Short mmCIF file of C-alpha atoms in Angstrom, two decimals:
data_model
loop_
_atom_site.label_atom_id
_atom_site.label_comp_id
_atom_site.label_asym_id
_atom_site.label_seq_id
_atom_site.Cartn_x
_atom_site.Cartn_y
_atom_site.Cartn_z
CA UNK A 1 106.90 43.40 130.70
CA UNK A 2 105.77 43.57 126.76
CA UNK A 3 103.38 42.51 124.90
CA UNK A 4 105.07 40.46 122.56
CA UNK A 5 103.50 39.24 118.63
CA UNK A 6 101.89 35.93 118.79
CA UNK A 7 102.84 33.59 115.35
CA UNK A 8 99.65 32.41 113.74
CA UNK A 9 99.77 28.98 112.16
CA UNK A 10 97.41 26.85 110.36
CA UNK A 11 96.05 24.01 111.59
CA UNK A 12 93.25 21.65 110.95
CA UNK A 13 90.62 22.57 113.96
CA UNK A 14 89.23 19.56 115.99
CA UNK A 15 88.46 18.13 119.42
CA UNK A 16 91.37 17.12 119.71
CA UNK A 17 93.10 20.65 119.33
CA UNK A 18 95.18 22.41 121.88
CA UNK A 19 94.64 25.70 119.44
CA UNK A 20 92.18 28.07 120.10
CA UNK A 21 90.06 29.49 117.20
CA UNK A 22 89.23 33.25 117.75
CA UNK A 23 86.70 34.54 115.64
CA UNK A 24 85.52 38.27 116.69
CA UNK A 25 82.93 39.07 114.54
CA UNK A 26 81.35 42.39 113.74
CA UNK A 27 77.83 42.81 113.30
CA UNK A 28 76.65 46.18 114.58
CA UNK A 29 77.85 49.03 112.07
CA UNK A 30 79.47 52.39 113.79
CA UNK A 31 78.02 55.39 113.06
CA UNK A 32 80.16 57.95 111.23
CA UNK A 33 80.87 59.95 114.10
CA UNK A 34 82.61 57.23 116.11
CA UNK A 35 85.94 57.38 116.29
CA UNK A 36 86.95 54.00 116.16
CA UNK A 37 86.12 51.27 113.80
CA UNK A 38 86.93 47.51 114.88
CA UNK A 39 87.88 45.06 112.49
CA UNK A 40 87.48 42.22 113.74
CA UNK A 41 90.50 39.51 113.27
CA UNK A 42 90.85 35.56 113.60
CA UNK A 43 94.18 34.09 115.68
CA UNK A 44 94.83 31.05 116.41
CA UNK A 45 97.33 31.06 119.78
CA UNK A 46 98.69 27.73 121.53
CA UNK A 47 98.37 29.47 125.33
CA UNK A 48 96.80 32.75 126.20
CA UNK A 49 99.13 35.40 126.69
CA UNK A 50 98.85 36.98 130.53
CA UNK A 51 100.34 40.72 131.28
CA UNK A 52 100.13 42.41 134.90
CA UNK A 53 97.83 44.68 135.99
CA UNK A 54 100.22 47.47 136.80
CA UNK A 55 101.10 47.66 132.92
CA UNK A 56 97.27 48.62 132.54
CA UNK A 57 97.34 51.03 135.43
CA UNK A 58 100.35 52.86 133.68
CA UNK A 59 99.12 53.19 130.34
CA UNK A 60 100.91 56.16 128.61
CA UNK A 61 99.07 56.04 125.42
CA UNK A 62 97.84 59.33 125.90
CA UNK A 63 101.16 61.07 127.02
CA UNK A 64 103.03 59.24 123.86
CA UNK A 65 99.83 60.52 121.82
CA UNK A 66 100.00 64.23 122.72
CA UNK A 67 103.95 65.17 122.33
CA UNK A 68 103.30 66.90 119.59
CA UNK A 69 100.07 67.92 117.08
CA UNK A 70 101.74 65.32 114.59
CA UNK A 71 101.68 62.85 117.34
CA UNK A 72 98.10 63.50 117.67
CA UNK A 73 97.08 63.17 114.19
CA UNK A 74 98.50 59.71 114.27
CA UNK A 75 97.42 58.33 116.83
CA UNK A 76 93.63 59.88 116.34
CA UNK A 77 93.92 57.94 112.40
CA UNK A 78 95.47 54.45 114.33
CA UNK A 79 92.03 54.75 116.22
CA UNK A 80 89.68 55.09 112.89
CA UNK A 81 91.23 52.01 111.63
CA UNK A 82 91.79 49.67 114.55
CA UNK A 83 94.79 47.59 114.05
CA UNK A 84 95.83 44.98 116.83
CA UNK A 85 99.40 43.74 116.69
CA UNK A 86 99.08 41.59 119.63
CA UNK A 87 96.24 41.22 122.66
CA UNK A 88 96.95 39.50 126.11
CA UNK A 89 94.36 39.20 129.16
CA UNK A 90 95.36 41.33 132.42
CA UNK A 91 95.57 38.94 135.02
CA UNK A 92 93.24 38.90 138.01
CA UNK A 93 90.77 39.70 135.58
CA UNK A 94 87.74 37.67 133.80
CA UNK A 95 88.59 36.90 130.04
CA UNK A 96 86.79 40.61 129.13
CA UNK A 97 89.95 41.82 129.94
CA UNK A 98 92.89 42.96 127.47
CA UNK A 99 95.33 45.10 126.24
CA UNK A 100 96.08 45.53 123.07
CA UNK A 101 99.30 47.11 121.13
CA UNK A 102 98.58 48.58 117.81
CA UNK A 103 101.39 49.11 115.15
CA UNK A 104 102.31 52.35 115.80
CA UNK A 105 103.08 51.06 119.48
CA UNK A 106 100.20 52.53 121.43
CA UNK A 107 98.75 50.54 124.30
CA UNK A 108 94.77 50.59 124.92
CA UNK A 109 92.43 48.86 127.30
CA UNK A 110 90.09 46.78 125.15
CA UNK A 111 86.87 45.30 127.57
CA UNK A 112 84.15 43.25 125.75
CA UNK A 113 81.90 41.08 126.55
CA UNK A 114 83.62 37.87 126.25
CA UNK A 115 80.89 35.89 123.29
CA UNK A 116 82.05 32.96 121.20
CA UNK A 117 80.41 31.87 117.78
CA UNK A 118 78.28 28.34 118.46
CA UNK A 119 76.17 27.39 115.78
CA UNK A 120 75.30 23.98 117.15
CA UNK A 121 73.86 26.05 119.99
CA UNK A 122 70.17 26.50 119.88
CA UNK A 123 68.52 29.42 121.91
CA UNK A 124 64.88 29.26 122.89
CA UNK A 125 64.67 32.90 123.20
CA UNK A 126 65.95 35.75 121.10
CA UNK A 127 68.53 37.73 122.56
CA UNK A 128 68.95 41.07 120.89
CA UNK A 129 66.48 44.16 120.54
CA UNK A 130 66.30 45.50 117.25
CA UNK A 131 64.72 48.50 116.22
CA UNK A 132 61.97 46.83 113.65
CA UNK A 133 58.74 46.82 113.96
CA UNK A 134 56.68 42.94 113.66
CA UNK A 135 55.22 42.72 110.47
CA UNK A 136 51.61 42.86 110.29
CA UNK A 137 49.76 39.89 110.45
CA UNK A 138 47.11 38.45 108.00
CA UNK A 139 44.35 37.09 110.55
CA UNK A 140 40.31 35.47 109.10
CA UNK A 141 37.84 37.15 110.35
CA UNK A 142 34.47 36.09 108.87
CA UNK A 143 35.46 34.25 105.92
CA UNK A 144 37.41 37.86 104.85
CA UNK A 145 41.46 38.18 104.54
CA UNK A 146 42.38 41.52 107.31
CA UNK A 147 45.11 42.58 108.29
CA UNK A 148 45.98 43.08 112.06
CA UNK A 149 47.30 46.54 113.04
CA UNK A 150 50.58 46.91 115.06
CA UNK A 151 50.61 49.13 117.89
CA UNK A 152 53.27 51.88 117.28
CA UNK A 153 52.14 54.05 119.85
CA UNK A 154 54.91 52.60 122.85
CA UNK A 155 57.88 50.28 122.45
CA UNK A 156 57.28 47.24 125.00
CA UNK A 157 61.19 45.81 124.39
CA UNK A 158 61.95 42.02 124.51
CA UNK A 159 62.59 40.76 127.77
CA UNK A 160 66.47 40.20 128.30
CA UNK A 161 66.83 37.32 130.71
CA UNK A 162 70.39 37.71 132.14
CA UNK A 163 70.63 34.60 133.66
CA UNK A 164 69.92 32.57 129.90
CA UNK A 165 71.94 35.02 128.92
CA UNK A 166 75.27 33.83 130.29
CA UNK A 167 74.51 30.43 130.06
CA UNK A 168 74.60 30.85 126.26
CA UNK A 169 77.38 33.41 126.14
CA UNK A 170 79.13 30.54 127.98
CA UNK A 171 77.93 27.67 125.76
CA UNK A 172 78.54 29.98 122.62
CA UNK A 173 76.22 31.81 120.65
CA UNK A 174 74.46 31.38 117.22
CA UNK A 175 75.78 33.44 114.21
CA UNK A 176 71.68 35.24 114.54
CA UNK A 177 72.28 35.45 118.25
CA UNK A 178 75.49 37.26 118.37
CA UNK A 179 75.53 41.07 120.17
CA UNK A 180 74.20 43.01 117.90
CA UNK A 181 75.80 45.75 119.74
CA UNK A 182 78.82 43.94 121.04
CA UNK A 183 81.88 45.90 119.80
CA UNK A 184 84.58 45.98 122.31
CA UNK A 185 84.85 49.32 124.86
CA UNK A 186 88.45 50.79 124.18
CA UNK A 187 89.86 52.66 126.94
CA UNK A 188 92.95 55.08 126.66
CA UNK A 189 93.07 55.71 130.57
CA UNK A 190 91.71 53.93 133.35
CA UNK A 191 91.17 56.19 137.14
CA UNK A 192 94.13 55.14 138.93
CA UNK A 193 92.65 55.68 142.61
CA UNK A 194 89.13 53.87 142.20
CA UNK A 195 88.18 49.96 141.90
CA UNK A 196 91.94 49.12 142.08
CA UNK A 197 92.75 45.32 143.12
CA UNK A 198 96.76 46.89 143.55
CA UNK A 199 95.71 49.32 145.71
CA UNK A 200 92.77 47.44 147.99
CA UNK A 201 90.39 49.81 150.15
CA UNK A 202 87.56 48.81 152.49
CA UNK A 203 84.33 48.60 150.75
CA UNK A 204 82.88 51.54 149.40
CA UNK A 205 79.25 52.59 150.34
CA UNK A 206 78.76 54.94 146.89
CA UNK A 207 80.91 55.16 143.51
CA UNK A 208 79.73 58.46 141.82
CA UNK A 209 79.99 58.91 137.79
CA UNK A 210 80.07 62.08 136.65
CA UNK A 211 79.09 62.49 132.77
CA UNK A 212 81.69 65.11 131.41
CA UNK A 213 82.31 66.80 128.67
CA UNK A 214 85.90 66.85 126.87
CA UNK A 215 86.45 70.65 126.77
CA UNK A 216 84.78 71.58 130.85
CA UNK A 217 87.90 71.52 132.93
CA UNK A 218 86.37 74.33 134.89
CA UNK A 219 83.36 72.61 135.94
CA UNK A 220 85.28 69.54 137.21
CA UNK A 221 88.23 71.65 139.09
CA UNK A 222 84.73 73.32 140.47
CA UNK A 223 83.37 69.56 141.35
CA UNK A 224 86.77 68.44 142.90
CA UNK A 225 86.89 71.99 145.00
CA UNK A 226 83.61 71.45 146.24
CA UNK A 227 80.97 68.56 146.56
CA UNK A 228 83.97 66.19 146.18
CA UNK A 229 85.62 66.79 148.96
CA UNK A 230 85.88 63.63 151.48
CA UNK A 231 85.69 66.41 154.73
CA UNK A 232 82.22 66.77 153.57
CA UNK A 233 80.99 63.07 153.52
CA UNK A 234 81.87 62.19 156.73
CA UNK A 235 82.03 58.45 157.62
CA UNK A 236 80.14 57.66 154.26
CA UNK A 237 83.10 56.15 151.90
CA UNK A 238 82.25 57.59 148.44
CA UNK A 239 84.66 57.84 145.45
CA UNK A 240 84.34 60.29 142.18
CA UNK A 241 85.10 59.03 138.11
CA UNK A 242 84.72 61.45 135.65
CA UNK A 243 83.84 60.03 132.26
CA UNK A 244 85.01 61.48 128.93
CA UNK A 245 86.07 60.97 125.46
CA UNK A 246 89.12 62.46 123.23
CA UNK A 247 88.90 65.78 121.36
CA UNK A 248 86.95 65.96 117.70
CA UNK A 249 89.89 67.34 115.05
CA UNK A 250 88.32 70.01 113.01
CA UNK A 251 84.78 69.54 115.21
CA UNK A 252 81.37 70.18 113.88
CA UNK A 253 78.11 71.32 115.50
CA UNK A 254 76.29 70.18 112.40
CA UNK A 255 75.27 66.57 112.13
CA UNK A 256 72.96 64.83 109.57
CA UNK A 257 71.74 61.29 110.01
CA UNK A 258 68.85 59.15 108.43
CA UNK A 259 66.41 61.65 107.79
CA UNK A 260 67.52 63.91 110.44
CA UNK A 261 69.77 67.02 110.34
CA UNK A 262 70.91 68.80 113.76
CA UNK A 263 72.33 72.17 114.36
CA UNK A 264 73.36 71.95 118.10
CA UNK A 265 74.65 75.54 118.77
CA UNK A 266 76.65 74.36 122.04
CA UNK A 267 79.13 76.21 124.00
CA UNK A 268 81.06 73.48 124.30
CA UNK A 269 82.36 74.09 120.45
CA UNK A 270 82.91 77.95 121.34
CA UNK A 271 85.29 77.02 123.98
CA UNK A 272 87.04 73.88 121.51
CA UNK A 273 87.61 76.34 118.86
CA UNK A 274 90.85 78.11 120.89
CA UNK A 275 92.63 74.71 120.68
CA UNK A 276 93.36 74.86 117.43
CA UNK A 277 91.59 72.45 114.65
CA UNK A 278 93.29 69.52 115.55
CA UNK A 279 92.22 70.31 119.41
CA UNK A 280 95.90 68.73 120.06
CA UNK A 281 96.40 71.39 122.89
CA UNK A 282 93.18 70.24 124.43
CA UNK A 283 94.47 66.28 124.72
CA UNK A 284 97.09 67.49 126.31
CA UNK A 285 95.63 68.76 129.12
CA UNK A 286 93.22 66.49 129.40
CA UNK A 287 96.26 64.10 129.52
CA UNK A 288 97.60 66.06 132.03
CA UNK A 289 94.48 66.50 134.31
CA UNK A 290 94.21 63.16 134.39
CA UNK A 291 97.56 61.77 135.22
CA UNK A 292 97.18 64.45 138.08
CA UNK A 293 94.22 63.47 139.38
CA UNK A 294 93.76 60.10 138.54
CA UNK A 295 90.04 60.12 139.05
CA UNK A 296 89.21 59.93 135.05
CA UNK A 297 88.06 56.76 132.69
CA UNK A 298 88.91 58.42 129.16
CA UNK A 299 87.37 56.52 126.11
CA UNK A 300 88.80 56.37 122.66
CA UNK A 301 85.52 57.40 120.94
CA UNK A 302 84.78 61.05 119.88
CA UNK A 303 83.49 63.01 122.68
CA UNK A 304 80.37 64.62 121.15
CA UNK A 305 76.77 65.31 122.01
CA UNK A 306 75.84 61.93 119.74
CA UNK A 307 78.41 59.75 121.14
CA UNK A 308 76.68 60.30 124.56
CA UNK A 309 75.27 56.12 124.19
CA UNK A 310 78.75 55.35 123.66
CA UNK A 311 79.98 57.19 126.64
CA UNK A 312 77.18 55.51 128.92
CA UNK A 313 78.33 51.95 127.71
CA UNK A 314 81.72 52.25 128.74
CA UNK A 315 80.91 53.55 131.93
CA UNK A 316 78.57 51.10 132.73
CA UNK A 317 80.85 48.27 130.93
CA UNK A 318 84.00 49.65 133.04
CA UNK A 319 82.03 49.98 136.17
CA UNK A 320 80.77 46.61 135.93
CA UNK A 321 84.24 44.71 135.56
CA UNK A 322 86.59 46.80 137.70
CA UNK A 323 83.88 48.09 140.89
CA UNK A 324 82.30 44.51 140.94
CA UNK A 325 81.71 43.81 144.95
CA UNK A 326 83.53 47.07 145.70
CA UNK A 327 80.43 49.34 146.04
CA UNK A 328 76.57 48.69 146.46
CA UNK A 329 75.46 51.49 145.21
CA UNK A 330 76.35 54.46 142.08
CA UNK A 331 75.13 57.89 141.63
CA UNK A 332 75.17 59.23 138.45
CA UNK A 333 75.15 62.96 137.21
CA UNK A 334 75.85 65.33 134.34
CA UNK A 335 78.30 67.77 134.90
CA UNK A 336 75.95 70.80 135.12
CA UNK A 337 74.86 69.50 138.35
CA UNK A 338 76.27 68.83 141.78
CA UNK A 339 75.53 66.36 144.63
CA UNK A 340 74.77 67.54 148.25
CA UNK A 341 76.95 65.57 150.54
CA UNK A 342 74.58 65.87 153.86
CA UNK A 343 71.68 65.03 151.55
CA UNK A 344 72.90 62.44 149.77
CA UNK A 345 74.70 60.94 153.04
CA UNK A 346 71.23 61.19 154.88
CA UNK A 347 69.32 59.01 151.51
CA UNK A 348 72.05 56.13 151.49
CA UNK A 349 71.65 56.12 155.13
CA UNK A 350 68.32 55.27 155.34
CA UNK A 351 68.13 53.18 152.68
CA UNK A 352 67.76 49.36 153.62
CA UNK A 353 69.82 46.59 152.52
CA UNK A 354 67.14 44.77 150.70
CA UNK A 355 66.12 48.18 148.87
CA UNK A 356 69.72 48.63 147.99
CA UNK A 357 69.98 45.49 146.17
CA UNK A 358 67.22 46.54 143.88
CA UNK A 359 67.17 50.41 143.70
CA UNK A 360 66.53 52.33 140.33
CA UNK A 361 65.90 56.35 141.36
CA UNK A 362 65.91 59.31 139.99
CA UNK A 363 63.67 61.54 138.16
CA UNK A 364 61.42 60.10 135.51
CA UNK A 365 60.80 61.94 132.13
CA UNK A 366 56.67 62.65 132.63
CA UNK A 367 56.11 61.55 128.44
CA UNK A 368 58.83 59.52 126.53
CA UNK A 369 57.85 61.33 123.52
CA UNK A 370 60.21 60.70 120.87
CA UNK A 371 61.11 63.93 119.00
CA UNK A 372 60.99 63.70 115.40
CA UNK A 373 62.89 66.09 112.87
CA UNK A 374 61.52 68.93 111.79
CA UNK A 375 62.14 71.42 108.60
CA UNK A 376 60.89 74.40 111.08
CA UNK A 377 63.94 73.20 113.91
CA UNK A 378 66.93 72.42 112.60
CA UNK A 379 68.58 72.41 116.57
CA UNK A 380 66.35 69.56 117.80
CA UNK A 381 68.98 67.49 119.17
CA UNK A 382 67.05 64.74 120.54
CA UNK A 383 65.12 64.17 117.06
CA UNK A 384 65.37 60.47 115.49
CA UNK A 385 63.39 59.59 112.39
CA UNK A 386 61.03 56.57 112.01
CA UNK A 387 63.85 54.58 110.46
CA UNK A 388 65.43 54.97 113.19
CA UNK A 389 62.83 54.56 115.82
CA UNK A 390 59.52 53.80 114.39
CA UNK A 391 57.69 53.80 117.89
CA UNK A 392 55.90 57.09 119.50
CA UNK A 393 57.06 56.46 123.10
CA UNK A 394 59.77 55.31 124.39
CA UNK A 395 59.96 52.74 127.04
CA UNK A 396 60.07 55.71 130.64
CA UNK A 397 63.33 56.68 131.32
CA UNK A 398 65.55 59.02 133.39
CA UNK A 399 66.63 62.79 133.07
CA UNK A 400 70.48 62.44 132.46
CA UNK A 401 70.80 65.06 135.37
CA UNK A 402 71.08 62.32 138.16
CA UNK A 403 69.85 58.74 139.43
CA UNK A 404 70.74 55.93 141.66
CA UNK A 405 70.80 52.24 140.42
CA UNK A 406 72.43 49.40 142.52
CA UNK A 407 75.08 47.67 141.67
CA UNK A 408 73.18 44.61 140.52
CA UNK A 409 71.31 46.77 138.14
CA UNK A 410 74.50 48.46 136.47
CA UNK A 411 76.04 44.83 135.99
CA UNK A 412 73.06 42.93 134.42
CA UNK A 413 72.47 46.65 132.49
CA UNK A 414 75.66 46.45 130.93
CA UNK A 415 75.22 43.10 129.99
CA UNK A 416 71.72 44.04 128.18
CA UNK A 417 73.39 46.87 126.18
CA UNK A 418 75.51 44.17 124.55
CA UNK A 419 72.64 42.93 122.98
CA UNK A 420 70.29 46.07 122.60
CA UNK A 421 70.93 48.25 119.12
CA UNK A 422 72.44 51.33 120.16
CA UNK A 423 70.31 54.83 119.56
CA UNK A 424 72.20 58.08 120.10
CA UNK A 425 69.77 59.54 122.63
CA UNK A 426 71.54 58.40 125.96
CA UNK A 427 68.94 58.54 128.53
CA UNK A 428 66.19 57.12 126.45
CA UNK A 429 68.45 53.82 125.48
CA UNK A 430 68.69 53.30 129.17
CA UNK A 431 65.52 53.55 129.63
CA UNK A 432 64.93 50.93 127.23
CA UNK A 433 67.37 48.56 128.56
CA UNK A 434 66.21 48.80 131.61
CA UNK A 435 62.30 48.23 130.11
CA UNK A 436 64.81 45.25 128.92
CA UNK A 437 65.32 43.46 132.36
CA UNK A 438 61.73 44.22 133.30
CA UNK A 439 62.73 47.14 135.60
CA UNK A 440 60.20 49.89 137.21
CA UNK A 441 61.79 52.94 137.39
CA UNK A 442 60.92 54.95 140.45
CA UNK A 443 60.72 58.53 140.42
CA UNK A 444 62.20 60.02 143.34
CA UNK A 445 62.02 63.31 144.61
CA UNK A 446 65.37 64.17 145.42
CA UNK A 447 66.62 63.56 142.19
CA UNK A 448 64.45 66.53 140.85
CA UNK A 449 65.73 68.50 138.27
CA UNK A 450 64.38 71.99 139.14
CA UNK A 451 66.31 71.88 143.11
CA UNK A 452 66.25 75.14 145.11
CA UNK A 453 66.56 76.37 148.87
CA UNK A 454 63.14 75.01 149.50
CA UNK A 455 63.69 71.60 147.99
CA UNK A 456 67.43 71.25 149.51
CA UNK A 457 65.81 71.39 152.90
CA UNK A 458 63.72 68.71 151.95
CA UNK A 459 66.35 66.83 150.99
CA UNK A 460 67.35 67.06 147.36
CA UNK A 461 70.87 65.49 146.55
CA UNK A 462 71.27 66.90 143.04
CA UNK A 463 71.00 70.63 142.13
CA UNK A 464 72.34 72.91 139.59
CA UNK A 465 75.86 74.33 139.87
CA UNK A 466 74.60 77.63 138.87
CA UNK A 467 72.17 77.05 142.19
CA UNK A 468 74.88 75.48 144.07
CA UNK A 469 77.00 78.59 143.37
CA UNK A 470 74.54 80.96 144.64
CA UNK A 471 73.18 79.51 148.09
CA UNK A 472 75.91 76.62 148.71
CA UNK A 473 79.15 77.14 151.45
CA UNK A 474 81.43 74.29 150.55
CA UNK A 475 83.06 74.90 153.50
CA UNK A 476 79.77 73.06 155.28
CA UNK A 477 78.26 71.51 152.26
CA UNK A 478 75.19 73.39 153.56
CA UNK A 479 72.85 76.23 152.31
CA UNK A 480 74.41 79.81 153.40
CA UNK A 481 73.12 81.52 156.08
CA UNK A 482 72.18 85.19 155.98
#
């Protein structure tokens, strides 16, 4: 099956209509590292085009895009300027749900959050958290004109109610009420053997997402070698998704934004410079390592340090419209770390079902302090200015290293992102979203960061793979004995 061109045609919208009016409307503007940029476009169709799921299953965007470095280039500059020749919804699935074919015949997964415009619609709340402090306020106070201060020291976010929420996205939403970070997730490979309706499994008890990095194929042929291993988790029924994005042609470790400049001196570009500028060499084995394993949700953004927000969203938007009702619970960790099966078995385990339902874990960052830039570090990665963030403290939030949520949590999170302005530093935008659905965040020993022998025992589930490496036997899952 194709995805054929719809005609558009004009017509004279009314109640009466059979036509559907599509506006998509942008609002939130990309940052210049992104590498997509939507533009939004208005069709008018007289039915709603419907393709299989297998068609998005077998995607071979990626394989098409990586024959050759020319190949590459063009399909990297179709992504920078998003056309859509045609769109159709995958059926079995909500209305989030399409693929779209571009002009230079490339198939991607496009999943948004499906929001219509409704002017006659009026909200009692406010939706979306901007980054803006209130302006102060001009109180009396004995017969004298003050003004009140406003507290900058912490961020206390707007409440997101998720329930009002989808009533309005339902009912349509105001032109001041749309997502003000709504743009659609596009996806250039889905994981072939996880939360798929063709291929139906028993319920899972864990999904695990493992935050990787575009250029560490030796840490995840070290993950699937080791802690991944289903011998090791025993009756527990657990499945793995790496997350990444595409290569960065001609990549930079030097990044300037408003009123902040960042050397980041990674590795990561060390080991991207022996692919060659256009890093066409490393697509294609990504593309291959993927189509092998099938265990990998590829993005079409730019997989760098400050694209880390974007990563997040489209694992939490992915996980939230494919594992829906598949899985409880999700784990997930950076790829400098590793989960201990026993442990991690022995925590779900004891975990109740009414504790499951609600769970948010992991280990808790002890200040929020928001980093500012400074002349005397240039490599302060995690520095935003007051423009951007004109708050102290951040709402708390997680160490990207590892945490648990519940599946409840990652749906109605994913949601919330929609309609939360997006801020580069990954872990501290969760942490605000989940300040956002009025979340405590509970700091839980075994997600410590700092995991050794003594800590293990005691039943750690994340530790360091240089750790891991050193007192780990995969063949057991368990410390080595001497």
């Amino acid at each position: 099956m194709t995805l054929k061109r719809k005609k558009s045609y004009r017509v004279v919208a009314s109640k009466k209509s059979k036509l559907i009016f599509i506006v998509a409307v942008m609002f939130f503007q990309l940052s210049s590292i992104t590498i997509y940029r939507y533009y939004a476009i208005s069709k008018l169709f007289e039915e709603e085009e419907f393709v299989e799921p297998e068609i998005m299953y077998n995607m071979d965007t990626l394989r098409k895009c990586t024959q050759s470095e020319n190949d590459w280039l063009q399909c990297i500059k179709q992504l920078n300027n998003l056309t859509r020749v045609s769109s159709a919804r995958v059926r079995g699935f909500d209305s989030s749900v399409h693929l779209i074919r571009t002009p230079i015949n490339c198939t991607f997964l496009d999943i948004q959050i499906p929001f219509k415009m409704n002017n006659k619609h009026y909200l009692n709340v406010t939706l979306n958290e901007r980054y803006v402090l209130p302006r102060s306020s001009a109180i009396a106070k004995n017969g004298n004109l003050t003004v009140k201060s406003v507290n900058t020291n912490r961020h206390y976010p707007k409440y997101f109610n998720v329930k009002e929420a989808l009533n309005a996205i339902h009912k349509g939403l105001p032109q001041k009420e749309m997502p003000v970070n709504g743009e659609p997730i596009i996806i250039v490979r889905i994981p072939k053997k996880i939360c798929n309706p063709l291929e139906p499994t028993d319920k899972l008890d864990l999904i695990v997402m493992i935050k990787s990095c575009i250029y560490c194929f030796s840490k995840r042929s070290y993950a699937r070698e080791t802690y991944m291993k289903l011998e090791l988790w025993r009756d527990l029924k657990v499945q793995f998704v790496f997350v990444v994005g595409l290569p960065t042609p001609n990549e930079t470790d030097i990044y300037h934004f408003e009123g902040v400049n960042v050397n980041l001196y990674r590795d990561a570009l060390k080991l991207s410079k022996i692919y060659a500028n256009s890093r066409w060499l490393a697509a294609k084995k990504l593309e291959n390592e993927s189509k092998v394993y099938q265990d990998m949700l590829i993005g079409s953004f730019y997989d760098t340090y400050f694209n880390l927000t974007l990563k997040l969203m489209s694992t939490y938007r992915w996980a939230a419209t494919f594992c829906d009702q598949k899985t409880p619970l999700y784990i997930f960790i950076d790829d400098d770390y590793v989960l201990l099966p026993n442990n991690t078995i022995n925590l779900v385990r004891k975990l109740n079902a009414s504790f499951i339902k609600s769970i948010i874990g992991g280990p808790v960052h002890p200040s929020s302090i928001v980093a500012r830039p400074s002349k005397d570090y240039f490599h302060l990665k995690w520095a935003v200015s007051e423009r951007e963030y004109p708050w102290e403290r951040y709402p708390p939030y997680f160490y990207g290293t590892g945490y648990i949520l519940s599946s409840t949590i990652v749906n109605d999170a994913s949601l919330a992102m929609a309609f939360t302005q997006n801020i580069r530093i990954d872990d501290s935008y969760l942490g605000i979203v989940l300040s956002r659905l009025n979340k405590t965040l509970t700091d839980m020993k075994e997600f410590r960061i700092d995991a050794e022998e003594k800590q293990i025992e005691s039943g750690a589930v994340v530790i360091h793979t240089d750790v891991a490496e050193d007192i780990i036997d995969w063949g057991t899952g368990q410390i080595k004995k001497t």
